[in-house]
Amino acid sequence: MEGRVGTMASQESRILLVTDINPQSKLFIEHLQQQLGHEVTATETETMPALSEDNILVILDLDHLSESGMQKWQAAVDGKDNISLAAFNVRGEDHAVELLSSLNLQGIFYRNDSVELICKGIEALQSGSLWMSRALMSRMIQLLRRQQMNSYRPACGLTQRELEIIGLLGTGATNAEIAEKLFVSEHTVKSHLYNIFRKIKVHNRLQAMNWARRNLFSVPPSYKRETRH
């Protein structure tokens, strides 16, 4: 059963699956092609192909893609209205919430989704709809409201520079990448991270990233599309 929160007319997109190309994935792709009635292309997870001006639906296989790999794909499609991004083999709703805090995903496909349901979701995404469960949508809206409230409160005494650094940390950036972005040395970044960890009472980068995703305002995915139940 589907609920509509808005639709957007769109030309049918070509499908690009980012995965480990092996006999199992080839069978999956063949099955998708049979069900959908048109071609599904695939690329290795470490390969970034040239992206054309055509409408493209990029589906990331999370079983074979690292966090840095996901961020590279997000950076590659940023600002490109002709490209939609979806995630495949998501472990569950908690994993989906974590992904949506740092990636602008239009579609979420869980590991236990049937091929038929995946095909239905792909067709919805190709028509310009959002594909995720109502429960997940509800959680993301609640998270957004909480983040908006938190954005009006002092963030544990963090300075503006520390907020910038922890924001970049939440995207998966390395110390070197943060230093380059902010035009400071890596030593300065490490000093700021030490102060950040102390102020927000965490012990490592992962805990700091999770804190940032829970407490700092971030841009949510677009809600102007269709949802699935």
Coordinates of C-alpha atoms in Angstrom, one line a residue:
M1 CA 0.0 0.0 0.0
E2 CA 1.3 3.4 -0.9
G3 CA 0.7 6.9 0.5
R4 CA 1.3 10.0 -1.6
V5 CA 3.0 13.1 -0.3
G6 CA 3.4 14.6 -3.8
T7 CA 4.5 13.6 -7.2
M8 CA 6.9 15.0 -9.8
A9 CA 6.7 14.2 -13.5
S10 CA 9.9 12.8 -14.8
Q11 CA 11.3 11.1 -17.8
E12 CA 12.2 7.5 -17.3
S13 CA 15.7 7.1 -15.9
R14 CA 18.4 4.7 -16.9
I15 CA 19.5 2.4 -14.0
L16 CA 23.1 2.1 -12.8
L17 CA 23.8 -0.4 -10.1
V18 CA 27.1 0.1 -8.1
T19 CA 28.1 -3.3 -6.8
D20 CA 30.7 -6.0 -6.9
I21 CA 30.2 -7.7 -10.3
N22 CA 30.1 -11.4 -9.7
P23 CA 27.9 -14.3 -10.8
Q24 CA 25.3 -13.6 -8.1
S25 CA 25.0 -9.9 -8.9
K26 CA 24.8 -10.8 -12.7
L27 CA 21.9 -13.1 -12.0
F28 CA 20.2 -10.3 -9.9
I29 CA 20.7 -7.8 -12.7
E30 CA 19.3 -10.2 -15.3
H31 CA 16.2 -10.7 -13.0
L32 CA 15.8 -7.0 -12.7
Q33 CA 16.0 -6.5 -16.4
Q34 CA 13.4 -9.2 -17.0
Q35 CA 11.0 -7.7 -14.5
L36 CA 11.5 -4.1 -15.5
G37 CA 11.7 -4.7 -19.3
H38 CA 14.7 -2.6 -19.9
E39 CA 18.5 -2.5 -19.4
V40 CA 20.2 -2.3 -16.0
T41 CA 23.9 -1.4 -16.2
A42 CA 26.4 -2.1 -13.4
T43 CA 29.8 -0.7 -12.4
E44 CA 32.3 -1.8 -9.8
T45 CA 32.2 -0.1 -6.4
E46 CA 35.6 1.5 -6.8
T47 CA 34.9 2.7 -10.4
M48 CA 33.4 6.2 -10.9
P49 CA 32.1 6.2 -14.5
A50 CA 31.4 9.4 -16.5
L51 CA 27.8 10.5 -15.7
S52 CA 25.9 11.7 -18.8
E53 CA 23.2 14.4 -18.9
D54 CA 20.5 11.7 -19.2
N55 CA 18.3 10.9 -16.2
I56 CA 20.1 8.3 -14.1
L57 CA 19.0 6.3 -11.1
V58 CA 22.1 5.2 -9.2
I59 CA 21.6 2.3 -6.8
L60 CA 24.4 1.8 -4.2
D61 CA 24.9 -1.8 -3.0
L62 CA 25.9 -1.3 0.6
D63 CA 27.2 -4.8 1.0
H64 CA 30.1 -3.8 -1.2
L65 CA 30.5 -0.1 -0.7
S66 CA 32.5 1.6 2.1
E67 CA 31.3 4.8 3.8
S68 CA 34.0 6.8 2.0
G69 CA 32.8 5.2 -1.3
M70 CA 29.2 6.3 -0.5
Q71 CA 30.4 9.9 0.2
K72 CA 32.3 9.9 -3.2
W73 CA 29.1 9.0 -5.0
Q74 CA 27.2 11.7 -3.1
A75 CA 29.8 14.3 -4.0
A76 CA 29.6 13.2 -7.6
V77 CA 25.8 13.6 -7.9
D78 CA 25.6 16.8 -5.8
G79 CA 23.9 19.6 -7.8
K80 CA 22.9 17.2 -10.6
D81 CA 19.1 17.3 -10.8
N82 CA 19.1 14.5 -13.5
I83 CA 20.6 12.0 -11.1
S84 CA 18.8 10.2 -8.2
L85 CA 20.5 8.2 -5.5
A86 CA 19.2 5.1 -3.8
A87 CA 20.6 2.5 -1.4
F88 CA 20.3 -1.3 -1.7
N89 CA 20.9 -3.9 1.0
V90 CA 20.2 -1.5 3.9
R91 CA 20.3 -3.5 7.1
G92 CA 17.2 -2.1 8.7
E93 CA 15.4 1.1 9.7
D94 CA 18.1 2.3 12.2
H95 CA 20.7 1.9 9.4
A96 CA 18.5 3.8 7.0
V97 CA 18.2 6.7 9.5
E98 CA 22.0 6.8 9.8
L99 CA 22.4 6.8 6.0
L100 CA 19.8 9.6 5.5
S101 CA 21.6 11.8 8.0
S102 CA 24.6 12.1 5.6
L103 CA 23.3 11.1 2.1
N104 CA 20.6 12.6 0.0
L105 CA 18.9 9.3 -0.9
Q106 CA 15.6 9.1 -2.7
G107 CA 15.1 5.4 -2.2
I108 CA 15.8 2.8 0.5
F109 CA 15.8 -0.9 -0.2
Y110 CA 16.2 -3.3 2.7
R111 CA 18.1 -6.7 2.6
N112 CA 14.8 -8.6 3.0
D113 CA 12.9 -6.8 0.2
S114 CA 11.8 -9.1 -2.5
V115 CA 12.8 -8.6 -6.1
E116 CA 9.2 -7.7 -7.0
L117 CA 9.2 -5.0 -4.3
I118 CA 12.6 -3.7 -5.4
C119 CA 11.3 -3.5 -9.0
K120 CA 8.2 -1.6 -7.8
G121 CA 10.4 0.8 -6.0
I122 CA 12.7 1.3 -9.0
E123 CA 9.7 2.1 -11.2
A124 CA 8.5 4.6 -8.6
L125 CA 11.9 6.3 -8.4
Q126 CA 12.1 6.5 -12.2
S127 CA 8.8 8.3 -12.2
G128 CA 10.1 10.9 -9.8
S129 CA 8.8 9.5 -6.5
L130 CA 10.4 8.9 -3.2
W131 CA 10.6 5.3 -2.1
M132 CA 10.8 4.6 1.6
S133 CA 8.5 3.3 4.3
R134 CA 6.1 5.4 6.2
A135 CA 7.7 4.4 9.5
L136 CA 11.1 5.6 8.2
M137 CA 9.6 8.8 6.8
S138 CA 8.0 9.5 10.2
R139 CA 11.3 9.0 12.0
M140 CA 13.1 11.3 9.7
I141 CA 10.5 14.1 10.2
Q142 CA 10.8 13.7 14.0
L143 CA 14.5 13.8 13.8
L144 CA 14.4 17.0 11.6
R145 CA 12.1 18.6 14.2
R146 CA 14.4 17.7 17.0
Q147 CA 17.4 19.0 15.1
Q148 CA 15.6 22.3 14.3
M149 CA 14.9 22.7 18.1
N150 CA 18.5 21.9 18.9
S151 CA 19.8 24.4 16.4
Y152 CA 18.4 27.2 18.6
R153 CA 20.3 26.0 21.7
P154 CA 24.0 26.3 22.6
A155 CA 25.8 23.2 21.3
C156 CA 27.6 22.1 24.5
G157 CA 29.8 25.2 24.4
L158 CA 31.3 24.4 20.9
T159 CA 32.9 27.3 19.1
Q160 CA 31.9 28.1 15.5
R161 CA 35.1 26.6 14.2
E162 CA 34.4 23.4 16.3
L163 CA 30.9 23.2 14.9
E164 CA 32.3 23.5 11.4
I165 CA 34.8 20.7 12.1
I166 CA 32.3 18.3 13.7
G167 CA 29.9 19.0 10.8
L168 CA 32.6 18.0 8.3
L169 CA 33.4 15.0 10.5
G170 CA 29.8 13.9 10.1
T171 CA 30.2 13.6 6.4
G172 CA 33.0 11.1 6.8
A173 CA 35.8 13.6 6.0
T174 CA 39.4 12.7 7.1
N175 CA 41.5 15.1 9.2
A176 CA 43.5 15.9 6.0
E177 CA 40.3 16.7 4.1
I178 CA 38.9 18.8 7.0
A179 CA 42.3 20.7 7.1
E180 CA 42.2 21.4 3.4
K181 CA 38.6 22.5 3.5
L182 CA 39.1 25.0 6.4
F183 CA 42.7 26.1 5.3
V184 CA 44.3 25.0 8.6
S185 CA 46.9 22.4 9.5
E186 CA 46.1 18.8 10.4
H187 CA 47.6 19.5 13.8
T188 CA 45.1 22.3 14.3
V189 CA 42.3 19.9 13.3
K190 CA 43.5 17.3 15.8
S191 CA 43.6 19.9 18.6
H192 CA 40.0 21.0 17.8
L193 CA 38.9 17.4 17.8
Y194 CA 40.4 16.8 21.2
N195 CA 38.5 19.8 22.6
I196 CA 35.3 18.6 20.8
F197 CA 35.5 15.1 22.2
R198 CA 36.0 16.6 25.7
K199 CA 33.1 19.0 25.4
I200 CA 30.5 16.5 24.1
K201 CA 31.8 13.7 26.2
V202 CA 32.7 11.1 23.5
H203 CA 35.9 9.1 23.0
N204 CA 36.3 8.6 19.3
R205 CA 35.3 9.8 15.8
L206 CA 32.4 7.4 15.4
Q207 CA 30.8 8.6 18.6
A208 CA 31.3 12.2 17.6
M209 CA 29.7 11.6 14.2
N210 CA 26.7 10.0 15.9
W211 CA 26.5 12.9 18.3
A212 CA 26.5 15.4 15.4
R213 CA 23.8 13.5 13.5
R214 CA 21.6 13.5 16.6
N215 CA 22.2 17.0 17.8
L216 CA 23.2 19.3 14.9
F217 CA 20.9 20.5 12.2
S218 CA 21.6 18.8 8.8
V219 CA 19.8 19.1 5.4
P220 CA 17.2 16.3 5.2
P221 CA 16.3 14.4 2.0
S222 CA 13.6 15.8 -0.2
Y223 CA 10.1 15.0 1.1
K224 CA 8.3 16.2 -2.0
R225 CA 7.9 12.7 -3.5
E226 CA 5.9 9.5 -3.1
T227 CA 6.3 7.0 -0.2
R228 CA 5.8 3.3 0.1
H229 CA 4.3 1.5 3.1

